[in-house]
Each structure stands twice: as structure tokens, then as C-alpha cells.
Amino acid sequence: MINILLCEKSEKWLKNFNEMLLPNMSLIGCVTSGREAKKILNENKVDAIIINLGIEDCSFFEVIKFIKQEYPRTIILMLVDNQIKIEDYFDSDKEIHKLGINQTFKKPFPVFNLIKYIANLYSPDQSNHETDTRENENEVDRPDKDFT
């Protein structure tokens, strides 16, 4: 089960997101402030947090710093409202990644794209299987030029 925390200002967006969750996802909290997000992080196992850059009460940057220090394995996905210019907050994509933010989603976008992104992060194909793919390989009689 993938435990997700959503920290978003828009009640409508919270509702839409909740309705699209996949069976292997659990929404452990929908909050509208950074302070509430920190409380849930301290009380629950959170695999991924989706957090709006414009959250109030406790700044976005304070929450991100807290997550990076206390829960460094938590995936951080940043939501950015349409009217906000990312350049006003960050100098580069490198700075965004240095803060520990895994991906940025600029509104409006199809909510299901975010759901698929999370699902792909936790799909079995993303795990580090240490298998030698040549172990059971058989030689063929035809030269390679026949296959290209």
C-alpha cells in the first residue's frame, strides 16, 4: 500500500484527487496547511507527499526542510498553482531537486497524471532487481546482420 499525504489549499482539488486513487493507494490525510502536514508526517508512515507551493500556516519550504531532515525517503511532489511563477521561488530545476522535490506539477493538469506518476514510482519494474539477463541466453545460428 502506498501511503499518500495531500497538502493542498483547494477543497475541490482534494476531492478530485481522492476519487481517482488506485486500489494500492491510501490517502492518509488531506490537509490545507503545512502545520497539519507536519503533524500527520509525525504520526503516520507517509510514502509520498503532494504539497502545494502556496500552502499557508507553515511555509512550503519549512515543510520540505522538515521532510528532508526527518523523513528523507518520502517522495515529494510539488503542486504549483497556475498563477504562480516558479521562477519567483527557484532559480533552476537543479535547486528544486536539491531541496528533495522529486517532481513538479503545474496546474491545471489531469489529476490522473499525478496518480500514474506515483503508481509508476512504486511499480515492480522500478525496483532494483539484481539479475543477470545473459544467464539463460542461448546462442543463435544466424549472424546479427539478419536481425538488424
JSON list of C-alpha atoms in Angstrom, two decimals:
[
{"chain": "A", "resi": 1, "resn": "MET", "atom": "CA", "xyz": [0.00, 0.00, 0.00]},
{"chain": "A", "resi": 2, "resn": "ILE", "atom": "CA", "xyz": [1.31, 3.45, -0.94]},
{"chain": "A", "resi": 3, "resn": "ASN", "atom": "CA", "xyz": [0.51, 5.96, 1.81]},
{"chain": "A", "resi": 4, "resn": "ILE", "atom": "CA", "xyz": [-0.08, 9.43, 0.42]},
{"chain": "A", "resi": 5, "resn": "LEU", "atom": "CA", "xyz": [-0.44, 12.76, 2.20]},
{"chain": "A", "resi": 6, "resn": "LEU", "atom": "CA", "xyz": [-2.01, 15.60, 0.25]},
{"chain": "A", "resi": 7, "resn": "CYS", "atom": "CA", "xyz": [-1.39, 19.18, 1.35]},
{"chain": "A", "resi": 8, "resn": "GLU", "atom": "CA", "xyz": [-3.46, 21.43, -0.88]},
{"chain": "A", "resi": 9, "resn": "LYS", "atom": "CA", "xyz": [-5.41, 24.68, -0.48]},
{"chain": "A", "resi": 10, "resn": "SER", "atom": "CA", "xyz": [-8.26, 23.80, -2.84]},
{"chain": "A", "resi": 11, "resn": "GLU", "atom": "CA", "xyz": [-11.00, 21.65, -1.32]},
{"chain": "A", "resi": 12, "resn": "LYS", "atom": "CA", "xyz": [-12.26, 20.82, -4.83]},
{"chain": "A", "resi": 13, "resn": "TRP", "atom": "CA", "xyz": [-8.83, 19.56, -5.87]},
{"chain": "A", "resi": 14, "resn": "LEU", "atom": "CA", "xyz": [-8.60, 17.45, -2.70]},
{"chain": "A", "resi": 15, "resn": "LYS", "atom": "CA", "xyz": [-11.93, 15.80, -3.53]},
{"chain": "A", "resi": 16, "resn": "ASN", "atom": "CA", "xyz": [-10.99, 15.11, -7.17]},
{"chain": "A", "resi": 17, "resn": "PHE", "atom": "CA", "xyz": [-7.70, 13.55, -6.15]},
{"chain": "A", "resi": 18, "resn": "ASN", "atom": "CA", "xyz": [-9.32, 11.30, -3.56]},
{"chain": "A", "resi": 19, "resn": "GLU", "atom": "CA", "xyz": [-11.83, 9.98, -6.11]},
{"chain": "A", "resi": 20, "resn": "MET", "atom": "CA", "xyz": [-9.08, 8.86, -8.51]},
{"chain": "A", "resi": 21, "resn": "LEU", "atom": "CA", "xyz": [-6.86, 6.87, -6.17]},
{"chain": "A", "resi": 22, "resn": "LEU", "atom": "CA", "xyz": [-5.88, 3.39, -7.30]},
{"chain": "A", "resi": 23, "resn": "PRO", "atom": "CA", "xyz": [-6.59, 0.31, -5.13]},
{"chain": "A", "resi": 24, "resn": "ASN", "atom": "CA", "xyz": [-2.96, 0.13, -3.94]},
{"chain": "A", "resi": 25, "resn": "MET", "atom": "CA", "xyz": [-3.02, 3.73, -2.70]},
{"chain": "A", "resi": 26, "resn": "SER", "atom": "CA", "xyz": [-4.20, 5.04, 0.64]},
{"chain": "A", "resi": 27, "resn": "LEU", "atom": "CA", "xyz": [-4.80, 8.71, 1.29]},
{"chain": "A", "resi": 28, "resn": "ILE", "atom": "CA", "xyz": [-3.81, 9.08, 4.92]},
{"chain": "A", "resi": 29, "resn": "GLY", "atom": "CA", "xyz": [-4.52, 12.76, 5.06]},
{"chain": "A", "resi": 30, "resn": "CYS", "atom": "CA", "xyz": [-5.89, 15.75, 3.17]},
{"chain": "A", "resi": 31, "resn": "VAL", "atom": "CA", "xyz": [-4.75, 18.94, 4.81]},
{"chain": "A", "resi": 32, "resn": "THR", "atom": "CA", "xyz": [-4.69, 22.59, 3.87]},
{"chain": "A", "resi": 33, "resn": "SER", "atom": "CA", "xyz": [-1.74, 23.79, 5.96]},
{"chain": "A", "resi": 34, "resn": "GLY", "atom": "CA", "xyz": [1.90, 22.96, 6.47]},
{"chain": "A", "resi": 35, "resn": "ARG", "atom": "CA", "xyz": [1.43, 22.63, 10.22]},
{"chain": "A", "resi": 36, "resn": "GLU", "atom": "CA", "xyz": [-1.20, 19.91, 9.71]},
{"chain": "A", "resi": 37, "resn": "ALA", "atom": "CA", "xyz": [1.08, 18.16, 7.21]},
{"chain": "A", "resi": 38, "resn": "LYS", "atom": "CA", "xyz": [3.95, 18.02, 9.72]},
{"chain": "A", "resi": 39, "resn": "LYS", "atom": "CA", "xyz": [1.60, 16.59, 12.36]},
{"chain": "A", "resi": 40, "resn": "ILE", "atom": "CA", "xyz": [0.45, 13.77, 10.05]},
{"chain": "A", "resi": 41, "resn": "LEU", "atom": "CA", "xyz": [4.04, 13.04, 8.99]},
{"chain": "A", "resi": 42, "resn": "ASN", "atom": "CA", "xyz": [4.97, 12.59, 12.65]},
{"chain": "A", "resi": 43, "resn": "GLU", "atom": "CA", "xyz": [2.02, 10.29, 13.34]},
{"chain": "A", "resi": 44, "resn": "ASN", "atom": "CA", "xyz": [1.95, 8.10, 10.20]},
{"chain": "A", "resi": 45, "resn": "LYS", "atom": "CA", "xyz": [4.13, 6.34, 7.67]},
{"chain": "A", "resi": 46, "resn": "VAL", "atom": "CA", "xyz": [4.00, 8.53, 4.56]},
{"chain": "A", "resi": 47, "resn": "ASP", "atom": "CA", "xyz": [5.47, 7.24, 1.31]},
{"chain": "A", "resi": 48, "resn": "ALA", "atom": "CA", "xyz": [4.66, 10.30, -0.78]},
{"chain": "A", "resi": 49, "resn": "ILE", "atom": "CA", "xyz": [3.54, 13.83, -0.06]},
{"chain": "A", "resi": 50, "resn": "ILE", "atom": "CA", "xyz": [1.87, 16.04, -2.62]},
{"chain": "A", "resi": 51, "resn": "ILE", "atom": "CA", "xyz": [2.30, 19.59, -1.44]},
{"chain": "A", "resi": 52, "resn": "ASN", "atom": "CA", "xyz": [1.20, 22.90, -2.90]},
{"chain": "A", "resi": 53, "resn": "LEU", "atom": "CA", "xyz": [3.86, 25.60, -3.12]},
{"chain": "A", "resi": 54, "resn": "GLY", "atom": "CA", "xyz": [1.34, 28.14, -1.83]},
{"chain": "A", "resi": 55, "resn": "ILE", "atom": "CA", "xyz": [0.32, 26.41, 1.40]},
{"chain": "A", "resi": 56, "resn": "GLU", "atom": "CA", "xyz": [-0.22, 28.59, 4.44]},
{"chain": "A", "resi": 57, "resn": "ASP", "atom": "CA", "xyz": [0.23, 28.48, 8.20]},
{"chain": "A", "resi": 58, "resn": "CYS", "atom": "CA", "xyz": [3.66, 26.87, 7.92]},
{"chain": "A", "resi": 59, "resn": "SER", "atom": "CA", "xyz": [5.63, 27.65, 4.76]},
{"chain": "A", "resi": 60, "resn": "PHE", "atom": "CA", "xyz": [6.19, 25.19, 1.95]},
{"chain": "A", "resi": 61, "resn": "PHE", "atom": "CA", "xyz": [9.95, 25.50, 2.44]},
{"chain": "A", "resi": 62, "resn": "GLU", "atom": "CA", "xyz": [9.69, 24.80, 6.17]},
{"chain": "A", "resi": 63, "resn": "VAL", "atom": "CA", "xyz": [7.72, 21.60, 5.48]},
{"chain": "A", "resi": 64, "resn": "ILE", "atom": "CA", "xyz": [10.16, 20.49, 2.76]},
{"chain": "A", "resi": 65, "resn": "LYS", "atom": "CA", "xyz": [13.14, 21.08, 5.06]},
{"chain": "A", "resi": 66, "resn": "PHE", "atom": "CA", "xyz": [11.39, 19.11, 7.83]},
{"chain": "A", "resi": 67, "resn": "ILE", "atom": "CA", "xyz": [10.69, 16.18, 5.47]},
{"chain": "A", "resi": 68, "resn": "LYS", "atom": "CA", "xyz": [14.24, 16.14, 4.16]},
{"chain": "A", "resi": 69, "resn": "GLN", "atom": "CA", "xyz": [15.67, 16.06, 7.69]},
{"chain": "A", "resi": 70, "resn": "GLU", "atom": "CA", "xyz": [13.20, 13.71, 9.39]},
{"chain": "A", "resi": 71, "resn": "TYR", "atom": "CA", "xyz": [11.80, 11.55, 6.55]},
{"chain": "A", "resi": 72, "resn": "PRO", "atom": "CA", "xyz": [14.35, 11.62, 3.70]},
{"chain": "A", "resi": 73, "resn": "ARG", "atom": "CA", "xyz": [12.84, 8.59, 1.91]},
{"chain": "A", "resi": 74, "resn": "THR", "atom": "CA", "xyz": [9.48, 10.32, 1.45]},
{"chain": "A", "resi": 75, "resn": "ILE", "atom": "CA", "xyz": [8.74, 11.21, -2.17]},
{"chain": "A", "resi": 76, "resn": "ILE", "atom": "CA", "xyz": [7.93, 14.92, -2.52]},
{"chain": "A", "resi": 77, "resn": "LEU", "atom": "CA", "xyz": [5.69, 16.08, -5.36]},
{"chain": "A", "resi": 78, "resn": "MET", "atom": "CA", "xyz": [5.14, 19.82, -5.68]},
{"chain": "A", "resi": 79, "resn": "LEU", "atom": "CA", "xyz": [1.93, 21.37, -6.96]},
{"chain": "A", "resi": 80, "resn": "VAL", "atom": "CA", "xyz": [2.12, 24.86, -8.40]},
{"chain": "A", "resi": 81, "resn": "ASP", "atom": "CA", "xyz": [-0.98, 26.97, -8.98]},
{"chain": "A", "resi": 82, "resn": "ASN", "atom": "CA", "xyz": [-1.39, 28.36, -12.47]},
{"chain": "A", "resi": 83, "resn": "GLN", "atom": "CA", "xyz": [-0.94, 32.00, -11.45]},
{"chain": "A", "resi": 84, "resn": "ILE", "atom": "CA", "xyz": [2.34, 31.35, -9.62]},
{"chain": "A", "resi": 85, "resn": "LYS", "atom": "CA", "xyz": [5.65, 31.73, -11.44]},
{"chain": "A", "resi": 86, "resn": "ILE", "atom": "CA", "xyz": [8.09, 29.03, -10.33]},
{"chain": "A", "resi": 87, "resn": "GLU", "atom": "CA", "xyz": [10.95, 31.38, -11.24]},
{"chain": "A", "resi": 88, "resn": "ASP", "atom": "CA", "xyz": [9.86, 33.67, -8.39]},
{"chain": "A", "resi": 89, "resn": "TYR", "atom": "CA", "xyz": [10.74, 30.88, -5.93]},
{"chain": "A", "resi": 90, "resn": "PHE", "atom": "CA", "xyz": [13.51, 28.86, -7.59]},
{"chain": "A", "resi": 91, "resn": "ASP", "atom": "CA", "xyz": [16.49, 29.83, -9.73]},
{"chain": "A", "resi": 92, "resn": "SER", "atom": "CA", "xyz": [16.68, 26.48, -11.52]},
{"chain": "A", "resi": 93, "resn": "ASP", "atom": "CA", "xyz": [15.43, 22.91, -11.73]},
{"chain": "A", "resi": 94, "resn": "LYS", "atom": "CA", "xyz": [18.67, 21.92, -10.01]},
{"chain": "A", "resi": 95, "resn": "GLU", "atom": "CA", "xyz": [17.65, 23.97, -6.96]},
{"chain": "A", "resi": 96, "resn": "ILE", "atom": "CA", "xyz": [14.24, 22.24, -6.92]},
{"chain": "A", "resi": 97, "resn": "HIS", "atom": "CA", "xyz": [15.85, 18.80, -6.95]},
{"chain": "A", "resi": 98, "resn": "LYS", "atom": "CA", "xyz": [18.45, 19.82, -4.36]},
{"chain": "A", "resi": 99, "resn": "LEU", "atom": "CA", "xyz": [15.57, 20.55, -1.96]},
{"chain": "A", "resi": 100, "resn": "GLY", "atom": "CA", "xyz": [14.45, 16.94, -2.39]},
{"chain": "A", "resi": 101, "resn": "ILE", "atom": "CA", "xyz": [11.47, 17.62, -4.63]},
{"chain": "A", "resi": 102, "resn": "ASN", "atom": "CA", "xyz": [11.03, 14.67, -6.97]},
{"chain": "A", "resi": 103, "resn": "GLN", "atom": "CA", "xyz": [8.61, 16.21, -9.45]},
{"chain": "A", "resi": 104, "resn": "THR", "atom": "CA", "xyz": [6.68, 19.41, -10.11]},
{"chain": "A", "resi": 105, "resn": "PHE", "atom": "CA", "xyz": [3.11, 19.57, -11.42]},
{"chain": "A", "resi": 106, "resn": "LYS", "atom": "CA", "xyz": [1.82, 22.91, -12.71]},
{"chain": "A", "resi": 107, "resn": "LYS", "atom": "CA", "xyz": [-1.95, 23.38, -12.56]},
{"chain": "A", "resi": 108, "resn": "PRO", "atom": "CA", "xyz": [-4.11, 22.83, -14.42]},
{"chain": "A", "resi": 109, "resn": "PHE", "atom": "CA", "xyz": [-3.24, 19.26, -15.40]},
{"chain": "A", "resi": 110, "resn": "PRO", "atom": "CA", "xyz": [-5.17, 15.98, -15.44]},
{"chain": "A", "resi": 111, "resn": "VAL", "atom": "CA", "xyz": [-5.15, 14.70, -11.86]},
{"chain": "A", "resi": 112, "resn": "PHE", "atom": "CA", "xyz": [-4.80, 11.16, -13.12]},
{"chain": "A", "resi": 113, "resn": "ASN", "atom": "CA", "xyz": [-1.33, 12.06, -14.49]},
{"chain": "A", "resi": 114, "resn": "LEU", "atom": "CA", "xyz": [-0.22, 12.56, -10.90]},
{"chain": "A", "resi": 115, "resn": "ILE", "atom": "CA", "xyz": [-1.79, 9.26, -9.84]},
{"chain": "A", "resi": 116, "resn": "LYS", "atom": "CA", "xyz": [0.01, 7.45, -12.69]},
{"chain": "A", "resi": 117, "resn": "TYR", "atom": "CA", "xyz": [3.30, 9.11, -11.75]},
{"chain": "A", "resi": 118, "resn": "ILE", "atom": "CA", "xyz": [3.03, 7.83, -8.17]},
{"chain": "A", "resi": 119, "resn": "ALA", "atom": "CA", "xyz": [1.98, 4.36, -9.33]},
{"chain": "A", "resi": 120, "resn": "ASN", "atom": "CA", "xyz": [5.00, 4.19, -11.65]},
{"chain": "A", "resi": 121, "resn": "LEU", "atom": "CA", "xyz": [7.36, 5.14, -8.82]},
{"chain": "A", "resi": 122, "resn": "TYR", "atom": "CA", "xyz": [6.20, 2.12, -6.85]},
{"chain": "A", "resi": 123, "resn": "SER", "atom": "CA", "xyz": [5.73, -0.36, -9.70]},
{"chain": "A", "resi": 124, "resn": "PRO", "atom": "CA", "xyz": [7.73, -3.61, -9.58]},
{"chain": "A", "resi": 125, "resn": "ASP", "atom": "CA", "xyz": [9.56, -2.51, -12.73]},
{"chain": "A", "resi": 126, "resn": "GLN", "atom": "CA", "xyz": [11.16, 0.32, -10.75]},
{"chain": "A", "resi": 127, "resn": "SER", "atom": "CA", "xyz": [12.76, -1.95, -8.16]},
{"chain": "A", "resi": 128, "resn": "ASN", "atom": "CA", "xyz": [16.42, -2.86, -8.33]},
{"chain": "A", "resi": 129, "resn": "HIS", "atom": "CA", "xyz": [16.42, -6.50, -9.29]},
{"chain": "A", "resi": 130, "resn": "GLU", "atom": "CA", "xyz": [19.93, -7.90, -9.40]},
{"chain": "A", "resi": 131, "resn": "THR", "atom": "CA", "xyz": [19.57, -10.46, -12.13]},
{"chain": "A", "resi": 132, "resn": "ASP", "atom": "CA", "xyz": [21.97, -11.29, -14.90]},
{"chain": "A", "resi": 133, "resn": "THR", "atom": "CA", "xyz": [19.92, -11.03, -18.06]},
{"chain": "A", "resi": 134, "resn": "ARG", "atom": "CA", "xyz": [22.50, -13.03, -20.03]},
{"chain": "A", "resi": 135, "resn": "GLU", "atom": "CA", "xyz": [22.46, -16.01, -17.68]},
{"chain": "A", "resi": 136, "resn": "ASN", "atom": "CA", "xyz": [19.91, -18.03, -19.66]},
{"chain": "A", "resi": 137, "resn": "GLU", "atom": "CA", "xyz": [20.70, -16.57, -23.06]},
{"chain": "A", "resi": 138, "resn": "ASN", "atom": "CA", "xyz": [21.20, -19.06, -25.89]},
{"chain": "A", "resi": 139, "resn": "GLU", "atom": "CA", "xyz": [23.41, -18.56, -28.91]},
{"chain": "A", "resi": 140, "resn": "VAL", "atom": "CA", "xyz": [21.74, -18.34, -32.29]},
{"chain": "A", "resi": 141, "resn": "ASP", "atom": "CA", "xyz": [22.94, -19.82, -35.54]},
{"chain": "A", "resi": 142, "resn": "ARG", "atom": "CA", "xyz": [22.32, -16.73, -37.69]},
{"chain": "A", "resi": 143, "resn": "PRO", "atom": "CA", "xyz": [24.66, -13.75, -37.65]},
{"chain": "A", "resi": 144, "resn": "ASP", "atom": "CA", "xyz": [23.50, -10.44, -36.16]},
{"chain": "A", "resi": 145, "resn": "LYS", "atom": "CA", "xyz": [23.14, -8.81, -39.60]},
{"chain": "A", "resi": 146, "resn": "ASP", "atom": "CA", "xyz": [19.99, -10.92, -40.10]},
{"chain": "A", "resi": 147, "resn": "PHE", "atom": "CA", "xyz": [18.34, -9.21, -37.11]},
{"chain": "A", "resi": 148, "resn": "THR", "atom": "CA", "xyz": [19.11, -5.59, -37.92]}
]
